Amino acid sequence: MRKAAIVGMGYTVPQTITPQLSYREMIFEAAVKAYENSGIHPKDVQSFICVSEDFLEGVSIFDEYVPDQLGANLKSVHTISADGIFAIISGFLQILTGKFDIVLVEAHSKASNILNPNEVIAFAQDPVYNQPLRLNPHYIAGLEMNRFLYSSGNTREQCAKVVVKNKKNALKNPLSAYPAKIEIEDVLNSALLSDPLRKMDKSQHADAACVFILASEKIAKSITPNPIWIKGAGWCSDDPSLETRNWDEAVYAKLSARQAYKMAGIQNPKQINLAEIDDSYSYKELQHLESMGLCRKGESGLLLEEGYFEHDGSLPVNISGGNLGAGFLFEASGAFKIVELILQLSKEAGCRQVKNASLGLAQVWRGVPTATGAVIILERED
Amino acid sequence: MELKGIGLEEEIFKISKKSEKSMKMEFKGVSLKESDFKEKKILSLENKPNLKYAWDTGVAIGRFLAELKQGRLIGRKCCKCRRIMIPPRMFCEVCFKPNDEWIYLKDKGTVNTFSICYVSWDMQKLKEPQIPAVIEIEGASKMMGILHLLGEVEPKEVKIGMKVKAVWKEIDKREGAITDIKYFKPI
């Protein structure tokens, strides 16, 4: 069986606003760094995969605008409308076919250019059943959080603790837009959005670009002695309808994790050393941990309080700061989770380096109102 | 109410009457009018996104727009492939490297291609047709130019290869937009 590795990456620092660069200039910066980092030349890349969503860009058929800044002019390029992790999975699968050896993946966010992002999110709801109610779209997270706390037994305070932990982790990550030292009370006293969800439970937007170079085993080994291998991947969508989906758990996370574990040959999720998972809203981190079997149902909150998910805990989670600390990057959110995994697995994470990190998991959710997500498992073999 | 058909026959009638009386066709059914939707005789749902964006111009587009406000066209030069690019960009997509210098260009050029457009963007008939054209700017590399409108010219007189020149808005009305050029006119 063929293997594929991530052999290089480049990125810009997530920032709340980026008026100094156009999206093209921002992506160019990330691409140049990725080529430099991998030693690969654009002419050697056989396939380019980008992610974007037209409504987030403000231009329809946005995929037409991607080649120049990547060195993909007149080459095989296509865009998928999903998170960056989906693009990495696509690149991985292209390499497994045996027809491609070097694939480039790009994801970016110019969230600051969307003046009314709530309208974009609201516009993703069903136009007949849901949109006419004209609710602020975060009500969907309120509904889900309420049901999650009810059925799992985790508490409101434990969700607040997620925000405290992730914003604290972000203080040690230069690639973060919202680091802060806060207390549980700060979260609990922040404005109510849609009960029980409060303002500080929700991650905030940031701008950044990220580019990865993927390569087949032969190429990867010629570039670096310690490639970061893609061991497993899974992706899944639950029912799009808010009326009939499973509100008790994140089924998409459960099934995509199961698929990824199987592909990676992981018998017990406890084998995983660190995880960068979706925390677009505080409760999502706990819900995703439980759904992916990284802890037992109803135990995530208690384990969090015991320090199980801290930097020195048994399973460090969102050491990057996650979406709450580093910023919510729309379709590039997953890409920056991969950046953190690669830095950790390559032992280049500096003061936030997790000891003995060799098997990492990244998971992403596409945000409200979706029930879609993906999981990827990376490994460094010494 | 009954929904019996989608009504386009009025228009088809007009066309068929005009062209060939023997070709006259009749469709069965009841036609729907736009007013039927407005008066809610037909069950329908209207939905309009309220989306707003403010794109960061960045370095290249920002400078280009600032220069337009001054009544000038500016491009970028790549010293490796020697191409002079307009509209400007900060990197050369052919050499894949940052490009090297700003270069002012003349506000005139040659029509690469054009079309004569008889309907407005929302498909209303235009009394005066619009003439969109790709204008290769003098001094820039081949195939580098600006998409704009032609003016002060009879549609039938427009030719590929025609030399044209920018007609600018008055200085106090310019706002740093592509519309600071009103149109290009033949030289």
Coordinates of C-alpha atoms in Angstrom, one line a residue:
Chain A
M1 CA 0.0 0.0 0.0
R2 CA 1.3 3.5 -0.9
K3 CA 1.8 6.0 1.8
A4 CA 1.6 9.8 1.8
A5 CA 3.2 12.4 4.0
I6 CA 3.1 16.1 4.7
V7 CA 6.6 17.3 3.7
G8 CA 6.2 21.1 4.0
M9 CA 4.0 23.9 5.1
G10 CA 3.7 27.6 5.1
Y11 CA 1.3 30.0 6.8
T12 CA 0.6 33.6 7.8
V13 CA 0.0 34.4 11.4
P14 CA -3.8 34.4 12.2
Q15 CA -4.8 38.0 12.9
T16 CA -8.1 39.7 13.6
I17 CA -7.8 41.9 10.6
T18 CA -5.3 41.9 7.7
P19 CA -5.8 45.1 5.7
Q20 CA -2.2 45.2 4.6
L21 CA -2.6 42.2 2.2
S22 CA -5.1 41.1 -0.3
Y23 CA -6.1 37.5 -0.1
R24 CA -3.8 36.8 -3.1
E25 CA -0.8 38.4 -1.4
M26 CA -1.6 36.5 1.8
I27 CA -1.9 33.2 0.1
F28 CA 1.3 33.9 -1.9
E29 CA 3.2 34.5 1.3
A30 CA 2.0 31.1 2.7
A31 CA 2.8 29.3 -0.6
V32 CA 6.4 30.7 -0.8
K33 CA 7.0 29.6 2.7
A34 CA 5.6 26.1 2.0
Y35 CA 7.9 25.7 -1.1
E36 CA 10.9 27.0 0.9
N37 CA 10.0 24.7 3.8
S38 CA 9.8 21.6 1.6
G39 CA 12.4 22.3 -1.0
I40 CA 9.8 21.5 -3.7
H41 CA 9.5 23.8 -6.7
P42 CA 6.0 24.8 -8.0
K43 CA 6.8 23.1 -11.4
D44 CA 7.1 19.8 -9.6
V45 CA 3.6 19.9 -8.1
Q46 CA 1.2 17.7 -10.1
S47 CA -2.0 18.7 -8.5
F48 CA -3.3 21.7 -6.5
I49 CA -6.3 21.5 -4.2
C50 CA -7.9 24.6 -2.6
V51 CA -10.8 25.1 -0.3
S52 CA -13.2 28.0 -0.4
E53 CA -16.8 28.8 0.0
D54 CA -18.2 31.6 -2.3
F55 CA -20.3 33.2 0.3
L56 CA -17.3 33.6 2.5
E57 CA -15.3 35.2 -0.3
G58 CA -18.0 37.5 -1.6
V59 CA -17.2 36.3 -5.2
S60 CA -19.1 33.6 -6.9
I61 CA -17.1 30.8 -8.6
F62 CA -14.2 31.9 -6.4
D63 CA -12.1 28.8 -7.5
E64 CA -11.2 30.7 -10.7
Y65 CA -9.1 33.1 -8.6
V66 CA -6.8 30.6 -7.0
P67 CA -4.0 29.5 -9.4
D68 CA -1.7 32.6 -9.7
Q69 CA -0.7 33.0 -6.1
L70 CA 0.1 29.3 -5.7
G71 CA 2.3 28.8 -8.8
A72 CA -0.6 26.8 -10.3
N73 CA -1.0 28.8 -13.4
L74 CA -1.9 26.5 -16.3
K75 CA -1.7 23.4 -14.1
S76 CA -4.2 20.9 -12.6
V77 CA -6.1 22.8 -10.0
H78 CA -9.5 22.4 -8.4
T79 CA -11.3 23.7 -5.4
I80 CA -13.6 21.9 -2.9
S81 CA -16.1 23.7 -0.8
A82 CA -15.1 22.3 2.6
D83 CA -12.6 22.7 5.4
G84 CA -8.8 22.4 4.7
I85 CA -8.7 19.0 6.3
F86 CA -11.0 17.7 3.5
A87 CA -8.5 19.0 1.0
I88 CA -5.7 17.3 2.7
I89 CA -7.7 14.1 2.6
S90 CA -8.3 14.6 -1.1
G91 CA -4.6 15.2 -1.7
F92 CA -3.8 12.1 0.4
L93 CA -6.2 10.0 -1.7
Q94 CA -4.8 11.4 -5.0
I95 CA -1.3 10.2 -3.9
L96 CA -2.7 6.8 -2.9
T97 CA -4.0 6.3 -6.5
G98 CA -0.4 6.2 -7.7
K99 CA -1.0 8.8 -10.3
F100 CA 0.4 11.7 -8.3
D101 CA 3.5 12.1 -6.2
I102 CA 3.4 15.7 -5.2
V103 CA 0.2 17.6 -4.3
L104 CA -0.3 21.1 -2.9
V105 CA -3.2 22.0 -0.6
E106 CA -4.3 25.6 0.2
A107 CA -6.8 27.0 2.7
H108 CA -7.4 30.6 3.8
S109 CA -9.7 32.9 5.7
K110 CA -10.4 36.6 5.0
A111 CA -13.2 36.5 7.6
S112 CA -12.6 40.2 8.4
N113 CA -13.8 41.1 4.9
I114 CA -17.3 39.7 5.6
L115 CA -19.2 42.6 7.1
N116 CA -22.2 40.5 8.3
P117 CA -20.9 37.0 8.9
N118 CA -24.1 36.1 10.8
E119 CA -26.1 36.6 7.6
V120 CA -23.8 34.2 5.7
I121 CA -24.3 31.6 8.4
A122 CA -28.0 32.2 8.6
F123 CA -28.2 31.9 4.8
A124 CA -26.9 28.3 5.1
Q125 CA -30.1 27.3 6.9
D126 CA -33.1 25.7 5.2
P127 CA -34.8 28.5 3.3
V128 CA -38.3 27.2 3.8
Y129 CA -38.3 25.8 7.3
N130 CA -35.7 27.7 9.2
Q131 CA -34.7 31.0 7.6
P132 CA -38.1 32.7 7.8
L133 CA -37.9 32.5 11.6
R134 CA -35.0 35.1 11.5
L135 CA -33.1 33.8 14.4
N136 CA -29.5 34.7 15.1
P137 CA -27.8 31.5 13.8
H138 CA -25.9 30.9 17.0
Y139 CA -29.3 29.7 18.5
I140 CA -28.4 26.4 16.8
A141 CA -25.4 26.1 19.1
G142 CA -27.6 27.1 22.0
L143 CA -30.0 24.2 21.2
E144 CA -27.2 21.8 20.9
M145 CA -25.3 22.9 24.0
N146 CA -28.5 22.6 26.0
R147 CA -29.2 19.1 24.8
F148 CA -25.5 18.1 25.3
L149 CA -25.4 19.3 28.9
Y150 CA -28.7 17.5 29.6
S151 CA -27.8 14.2 28.1
S152 CA -24.1 14.0 29.1
G153 CA -24.3 15.4 32.6
N154 CA -21.4 17.8 32.0
T155 CA -21.8 21.3 33.5
R156 CA -22.0 24.9 32.3
E157 CA -18.9 25.6 34.4
Q158 CA -17.0 22.8 32.7
C159 CA -17.7 24.4 29.3
A160 CA -16.4 27.7 30.6
K161 CA -13.2 25.9 31.7
V162 CA -12.6 24.9 28.1
V163 CA -12.5 28.6 27.2
V164 CA -10.1 29.3 30.0
K165 CA -7.8 26.4 29.0
N166 CA -7.7 27.2 25.3
K167 CA -7.2 30.9 25.7
K168 CA -4.4 30.2 28.2
N169 CA -2.8 27.7 25.7
A170 CA -2.9 30.3 23.0
L171 CA -0.7 32.6 25.2
K172 CA 2.2 30.3 24.3
N173 CA 1.3 30.1 20.6
P174 CA 2.5 32.9 18.4
L175 CA 0.0 31.7 15.7
S176 CA -3.0 32.9 17.7
A177 CA -5.3 35.9 17.5
Y178 CA -7.2 35.6 20.8
P179 CA -4.9 34.5 23.6
A180 CA -5.9 35.6 27.1
K181 CA -5.7 34.9 30.8
I182 CA -9.2 34.7 32.0
E183 CA -11.2 33.0 34.7
I184 CA -14.3 30.8 34.6
E185 CA -16.4 33.7 36.0
D186 CA -15.4 35.9 33.0
V187 CA -17.1 33.3 30.7
L188 CA -20.1 32.9 33.0
N189 CA -20.6 36.6 33.3
S190 CA -20.3 37.3 29.5
A191 CA -23.4 38.3 27.6
L192 CA -26.0 35.6 26.9
L193 CA -26.2 34.8 23.2
S194 CA -28.7 31.9 23.2
D195 CA -29.0 30.3 26.6
P196 CA -27.0 28.5 27.8
L197 CA -24.5 29.8 25.2
R198 CA -22.7 33.0 26.2
K199 CA -20.5 35.3 24.2
M200 CA -17.2 34.0 25.4
D201 CA -18.3 30.4 24.6
K202 CA -18.1 31.3 21.0
S203 CA -14.8 31.6 19.0
Q204 CA -14.1 34.7 17.1
H205 CA -13.0 35.2 13.5
A206 CA -9.5 35.6 12.2
D207 CA -7.7 35.9 8.9
A208 CA -4.8 33.7 7.8
A209 CA -3.6 31.5 4.9
C210 CA -2.0 28.1 5.0
V211 CA -0.4 25.9 2.4
F212 CA 0.8 22.3 2.7
I213 CA 2.9 20.1 0.4
L214 CA 2.0 16.4 0.3
A215 CA 4.2 13.8 -1.2
S216 CA 4.4 10.0 -1.8
E217 CA 6.6 7.8 0.3
K218 CA 9.5 7.8 -2.1
I219 CA 9.6 11.6 -2.5
A220 CA 8.9 12.2 1.2
K221 CA 11.9 10.1 2.3
S222 CA 14.2 11.9 -0.1
I223 CA 13.1 15.3 1.3
T224 CA 13.2 14.6 5.1
P225 CA 14.4 11.8 7.3
N226 CA 11.3 12.2 9.5
P227 CA 8.2 12.7 7.3
I228 CA 4.9 13.3 9.0
W229 CA 2.7 10.4 7.6
I230 CA -1.0 10.6 7.1
K231 CA -2.1 7.4 8.8
G232 CA -5.8 7.6 8.6
A233 CA -8.7 9.8 7.6
G234 CA -12.5 9.9 7.9
W235 CA -15.2 12.3 7.0
C236 CA -18.9 12.3 7.5
S237 CA -22.2 14.3 7.4
D238 CA -25.2 13.8 9.6
D239 CA -28.7 14.9 8.6
P240 CA -28.7 18.6 7.5
S241 CA -32.2 19.0 8.8
L242 CA -32.2 20.7 12.3
E243 CA -35.5 18.9 13.0
T244 CA -34.3 15.3 12.6
R245 CA -30.6 15.2 13.4
N246 CA -29.1 13.5 16.5
W247 CA -28.7 16.3 19.1
D248 CA -27.3 14.0 21.7
E249 CA -23.9 13.5 20.2
A250 CA -21.8 14.6 17.3
V251 CA -22.5 11.6 15.0
Y252 CA -20.3 13.0 12.2
A253 CA -17.3 13.2 14.6
K254 CA -18.0 9.7 15.9
L255 CA -18.2 8.0 12.5
S256 CA -15.4 10.0 10.9
A257 CA -13.1 9.1 13.8
R258 CA -14.1 5.5 13.6
Q259 CA -13.2 5.5 9.9
A260 CA -9.9 7.2 10.6
Y261 CA -9.0 4.8 13.5
K262 CA -9.7 1.8 11.3
M263 CA -7.5 3.1 8.4
A264 CA -4.7 4.0 10.9
G265 CA -4.9 0.6 12.6
I266 CA -5.7 2.2 15.9
Q267 CA -7.4 -0.3 18.3
N268 CA -7.7 2.0 21.2
P269 CA -8.0 5.8 20.9
K270 CA -5.9 6.1 24.0
Q271 CA -2.9 5.5 21.7
I272 CA -3.3 9.1 20.5
N273 CA -0.8 11.4 22.1
L274 CA -2.4 14.8 21.4
A275 CA -5.5 16.1 19.7
E276 CA -6.4 19.4 18.0
I277 CA -10.1 19.3 17.7
D278 CA -13.0 21.6 16.9
D279 CA -13.9 24.1 19.7
S280 CA -15.8 26.6 17.7
Y281 CA -18.0 26.8 20.8
S282 CA -16.8 25.8 24.2
Y283 CA -19.1 22.7 24.6
K284 CA -18.0 21.4 21.2
E285 CA -14.6 20.4 22.5
L286 CA -16.2 18.2 25.2
Q287 CA -18.9 16.9 22.9
H288 CA -16.3 16.0 20.2
L289 CA -14.0 14.3 22.7
E290 CA -16.8 12.1 23.9
S291 CA -18.1 11.4 20.4
M292 CA -14.7 10.4 19.1
G293 CA -14.2 8.0 22.0
L294 CA -11.2 10.0 23.3
C295 CA -12.9 9.7 26.7
R296 CA -16.1 8.1 27.9
K297 CA -19.5 9.7 27.6
G298 CA -20.2 12.2 30.4
E299 CA -16.6 12.2 31.6
S300 CA -15.0 14.9 29.5
G301 CA -15.9 17.7 32.0
L302 CA -14.5 15.8 35.0
L303 CA -11.3 14.9 33.1
L304 CA -10.9 18.5 32.1
E305 CA -11.1 19.6 35.7
E306 CA -8.6 17.0 36.6
G307 CA -6.1 18.4 34.1
Y308 CA -6.3 15.3 31.8
F309 CA -6.5 17.6 28.7
E310 CA -3.8 20.1 29.8
H311 CA -0.4 20.4 28.3
D312 CA 1.1 17.9 30.8
G313 CA -2.0 15.7 31.0
S314 CA -2.6 12.3 29.5
L315 CA -4.2 13.7 26.4
P316 CA -3.2 17.3 25.6
V317 CA -6.1 18.9 23.7
N318 CA -5.9 22.1 21.7
I319 CA -2.5 23.0 22.8
S320 CA -2.5 25.6 19.9
G321 CA -5.3 27.4 21.7
G322 CA -7.9 25.9 19.3
N323 CA -10.5 28.1 17.6
L324 CA -11.3 29.8 21.0
G325 CA -7.7 30.9 21.5
A326 CA -6.1 31.0 18.0
G327 CA -9.2 32.2 16.1
F328 CA -12.0 30.7 14.0
L329 CA -10.7 30.6 10.4
F330 CA -13.7 29.3 8.6
E331 CA -12.4 26.8 6.0
A332 CA -8.8 27.2 7.2
S333 CA -9.7 26.2 10.8
G334 CA -8.7 22.6 10.2
A335 CA -5.6 23.6 8.4
F336 CA -4.2 25.3 11.4
K337 CA -5.0 22.3 13.6
I338 CA -2.7 20.4 11.2
V339 CA -0.1 23.1 11.5
E340 CA 0.0 22.5 15.3
L341 CA 0.1 18.7 14.9
I342 CA 3.0 19.0 12.5
L343 CA 5.0 21.4 14.7
Q344 CA 4.4 19.1 17.7
L345 CA 5.2 15.8 15.9
S346 CA 8.3 17.5 14.4
K347 CA 9.4 18.6 17.9
E348 CA 9.4 22.2 16.8
A349 CA 6.6 23.5 19.1
G350 CA 9.0 25.3 21.4
C351 CA 7.7 26.2 24.8
R352 CA 4.4 24.3 24.2
Q353 CA 6.1 21.1 23.0
V354 CA 4.2 18.0 24.2
K355 CA 6.6 15.3 25.4
N356 CA 6.7 12.1 23.4
A357 CA 4.3 13.3 20.8
S358 CA 4.3 10.8 17.9
L359 CA 0.6 10.1 17.1
G360 CA -1.7 13.1 16.7
L361 CA -5.4 13.6 15.7
A362 CA -6.9 16.6 14.1
Q363 CA -10.7 17.0 13.9
V364 CA -12.8 19.7 12.3
W365 CA -16.5 20.7 12.2
R366 CA -17.9 23.0 9.5
G367 CA -19.8 25.1 12.1
V368 CA -23.5 25.9 12.4
P369 CA -25.8 24.9 10.9
T370 CA -23.8 21.9 9.6
A371 CA -23.4 18.5 11.0
T372 CA -20.3 17.7 8.9
G373 CA -16.8 17.0 10.0
A374 CA -13.6 15.3 9.3
V375 CA -10.8 13.6 11.2
I376 CA -7.2 13.0 10.2
I377 CA -4.5 11.1 12.0
L378 CA -0.8 12.0 11.6
E379 CA 2.2 10.0 12.8
R380 CA 5.9 10.6 13.0
E381 CA 7.9 7.4 12.8
D382 CA 11.3 7.6 14.5
Chain B
M1 CA -56.3 28.2 -7.5
E2 CA -55.2 26.1 -10.4
L3 CA -51.7 25.8 -11.7
K4 CA -52.0 24.8 -15.3
G5 CA -48.9 25.9 -17.0
I6 CA -46.1 28.3 -17.2
G7 CA -46.9 31.3 -19.3
L8 CA -44.5 32.3 -21.9
E9 CA -47.0 32.1 -24.7
E10 CA -47.6 35.9 -24.9
E11 CA -44.0 36.4 -25.9
I12 CA -44.0 33.4 -28.2
F13 CA -47.2 34.7 -29.8
K14 CA -45.6 38.0 -30.5
I15 CA -42.6 36.4 -32.1
S16 CA -44.6 34.0 -34.2
K17 CA -47.0 36.7 -35.4
K18 CA -44.1 38.8 -36.4
S19 CA -42.1 36.2 -38.2
E20 CA -44.5 33.8 -39.9
K21 CA -48.3 33.8 -39.7
S22 CA -48.4 30.1 -40.7
M23 CA -46.0 29.3 -37.9
K24 CA -48.5 30.5 -35.2
M25 CA -48.5 28.2 -32.3
E26 CA -50.9 27.8 -29.4
F27 CA -50.1 26.3 -26.0
K28 CA -52.6 24.9 -23.7
G29 CA -52.9 26.0 -20.1
V30 CA -53.2 29.1 -18.1
S31 CA -50.3 31.6 -18.0
L32 CA -48.9 33.0 -14.8
K33 CA -48.2 36.7 -14.5
E34 CA -45.6 38.3 -12.3
S35 CA -48.5 40.1 -10.6
D36 CA -49.9 36.7 -9.6
F37 CA -46.8 36.1 -7.5
K38 CA -46.9 39.6 -6.0
E39 CA -50.6 39.3 -5.1
K40 CA -49.8 35.9 -3.5
K41 CA -52.2 34.1 -5.8
I42 CA -49.4 31.6 -6.3
L43 CA -47.7 30.0 -3.3
S44 CA -44.1 31.1 -3.4
L45 CA -41.3 32.1 -1.1
E46 CA -39.1 35.0 -1.7
N47 CA -35.6 35.0 -0.2
K48 CA -32.9 37.6 -0.6
P49 CA -29.5 37.3 1.1
N50 CA -28.3 40.4 2.9
L51 CA -24.6 39.9 2.4
K52 CA -22.0 42.7 2.7
Y53 CA -18.3 42.6 2.1
A54 CA -15.3 45.0 2.1
W55 CA -12.4 43.4 0.3
D56 CA -8.9 44.3 1.4
T57 CA -7.1 45.7 -1.6
G58 CA -3.7 44.8 -0.3
V59 CA -0.6 46.4 -1.9
A60 CA -1.1 45.9 -5.6
I61 CA -4.7 46.8 -6.0
G62 CA -4.5 49.5 -3.4
R63 CA -1.7 51.3 -5.3
F64 CA -3.5 50.8 -8.6
L65 CA -6.7 52.4 -7.3
A66 CA -4.7 55.3 -5.6
E67 CA -3.1 56.0 -9.0
L68 CA -6.4 55.9 -10.8
K69 CA -7.5 58.7 -8.5
Q70 CA -4.5 60.7 -9.7
G71 CA -5.5 59.9 -13.3
R72 CA -2.6 57.5 -13.9
L73 CA -2.2 53.8 -14.8
I74 CA 0.4 51.8 -13.0
G75 CA 1.8 48.3 -13.6
R76 CA 4.4 46.0 -12.1
K77 CA 7.5 44.7 -13.8
C78 CA 9.1 41.3 -13.3
C79 CA 12.9 41.5 -14.0
K80 CA 13.2 37.8 -14.7
C81 CA 10.7 37.3 -17.5
R82 CA 10.6 41.1 -18.3
R83 CA 6.8 41.1 -18.4
I84 CA 5.1 44.4 -17.5
M85 CA 1.8 43.6 -15.8
I86 CA -1.4 45.5 -15.6
P87 CA -3.5 45.3 -13.5
P88 CA -0.6 45.1 -11.1
R89 CA 0.1 42.2 -8.8
M90 CA 3.0 41.8 -6.3
F91 CA 4.2 38.5 -7.7
C92 CA 4.9 37.1 -11.1
E93 CA 2.6 34.1 -11.7
V94 CA 4.9 32.8 -14.4
C95 CA 8.2 32.9 -12.6
F96 CA 6.5 32.4 -9.2
K97 CA 8.5 35.0 -7.4
P98 CA 7.9 38.5 -6.0
N99 CA 8.0 40.9 -8.9
D100 CA 10.3 43.9 -8.9
E101 CA 9.2 47.4 -9.7
W102 CA 6.4 49.8 -10.2
I103 CA 6.1 51.3 -13.7
Y104 CA 3.7 54.0 -14.9
L105 CA 2.0 53.2 -18.2
K106 CA 0.2 55.4 -20.7
D107 CA -3.5 55.7 -20.5
K108 CA -4.0 54.4 -24.0
G109 CA -3.9 51.1 -25.8
T110 CA -5.3 48.8 -28.5
V111 CA -8.6 47.0 -28.6
N112 CA -7.9 43.2 -28.3
T113 CA -11.5 42.3 -28.5
F114 CA -14.9 43.9 -28.0
S115 CA -18.6 43.2 -28.0
I116 CA -21.7 45.3 -28.4
C117 CA -24.1 44.7 -25.6
Y118 CA -27.8 45.5 -26.2
V119 CA -29.1 44.4 -22.9
S120 CA -28.4 45.8 -19.4
W121 CA -27.1 43.6 -16.6
D122 CA -30.6 42.8 -15.6
M123 CA -31.7 42.0 -19.2
Q124 CA -33.5 45.3 -19.9
K125 CA -33.2 46.5 -23.5
L126 CA -30.7 49.3 -23.9
K127 CA -31.4 52.2 -26.2
E128 CA -27.7 53.0 -26.4
P129 CA -25.7 49.8 -26.5
Q130 CA -22.7 49.4 -24.2
I131 CA -19.4 48.4 -25.8
P132 CA -17.2 46.4 -23.4
A133 CA -13.6 45.9 -24.7
V134 CA -10.3 44.4 -23.6
I135 CA -7.7 47.1 -24.1
E136 CA -4.1 46.1 -24.3
I137 CA -2.3 49.0 -22.6
E138 CA 0.6 50.6 -24.4
G139 CA 3.9 49.8 -22.8
A140 CA 2.6 46.7 -20.9
S141 CA 3.3 43.2 -22.1
K142 CA 1.2 41.5 -24.8
M143 CA -2.2 40.3 -23.4
M144 CA -1.9 42.7 -20.4
G145 CA -4.7 45.3 -20.3
I146 CA -7.8 46.6 -18.8
L147 CA -11.4 45.6 -19.3
H148 CA -13.5 48.8 -19.8
L149 CA -16.1 50.4 -22.0
L150 CA -15.7 52.2 -25.3
G151 CA -17.3 55.6 -25.8
E152 CA -17.6 58.5 -28.3
V153 CA -17.7 55.9 -31.1
E154 CA -20.5 54.4 -33.3
P155 CA -20.8 50.7 -32.5
K156 CA -20.3 49.8 -36.2
E157 CA -17.1 51.7 -36.3
V158 CA -15.4 49.7 -33.5
K159 CA -12.6 47.4 -34.8
I160 CA -10.2 45.0 -33.3
G161 CA -6.8 46.6 -33.3
M162 CA -8.3 50.1 -32.9
K163 CA -6.2 52.6 -30.9
V164 CA -8.0 54.1 -27.9
K165 CA -7.4 56.5 -25.1
A166 CA -8.9 56.8 -21.6
V167 CA -11.4 59.5 -20.9
W168 CA -11.1 60.4 -17.2
K169 CA -13.7 61.7 -14.8
E170 CA -13.1 65.2 -13.5
I171 CA -10.5 65.2 -10.8
D172 CA -12.9 66.0 -7.9
K173 CA -15.2 63.2 -8.9
R174 CA -12.6 60.5 -8.8
E175 CA -12.8 58.0 -6.0
G176 CA -10.1 55.5 -6.6
A177 CA -12.1 53.1 -8.6
I178 CA -12.0 51.6 -12.1
T179 CA -14.9 53.9 -12.9
D180 CA -12.6 56.9 -12.5
I181 CA -12.0 56.2 -16.2
K182 CA -15.4 57.0 -17.8
Y183 CA -14.5 55.0 -21.0
F184 CA -11.9 54.7 -23.7
K185 CA -12.4 56.6 -27.0
P186 CA -10.8 56.2 -30.3
I187 CA -7.6 58.3 -30.9

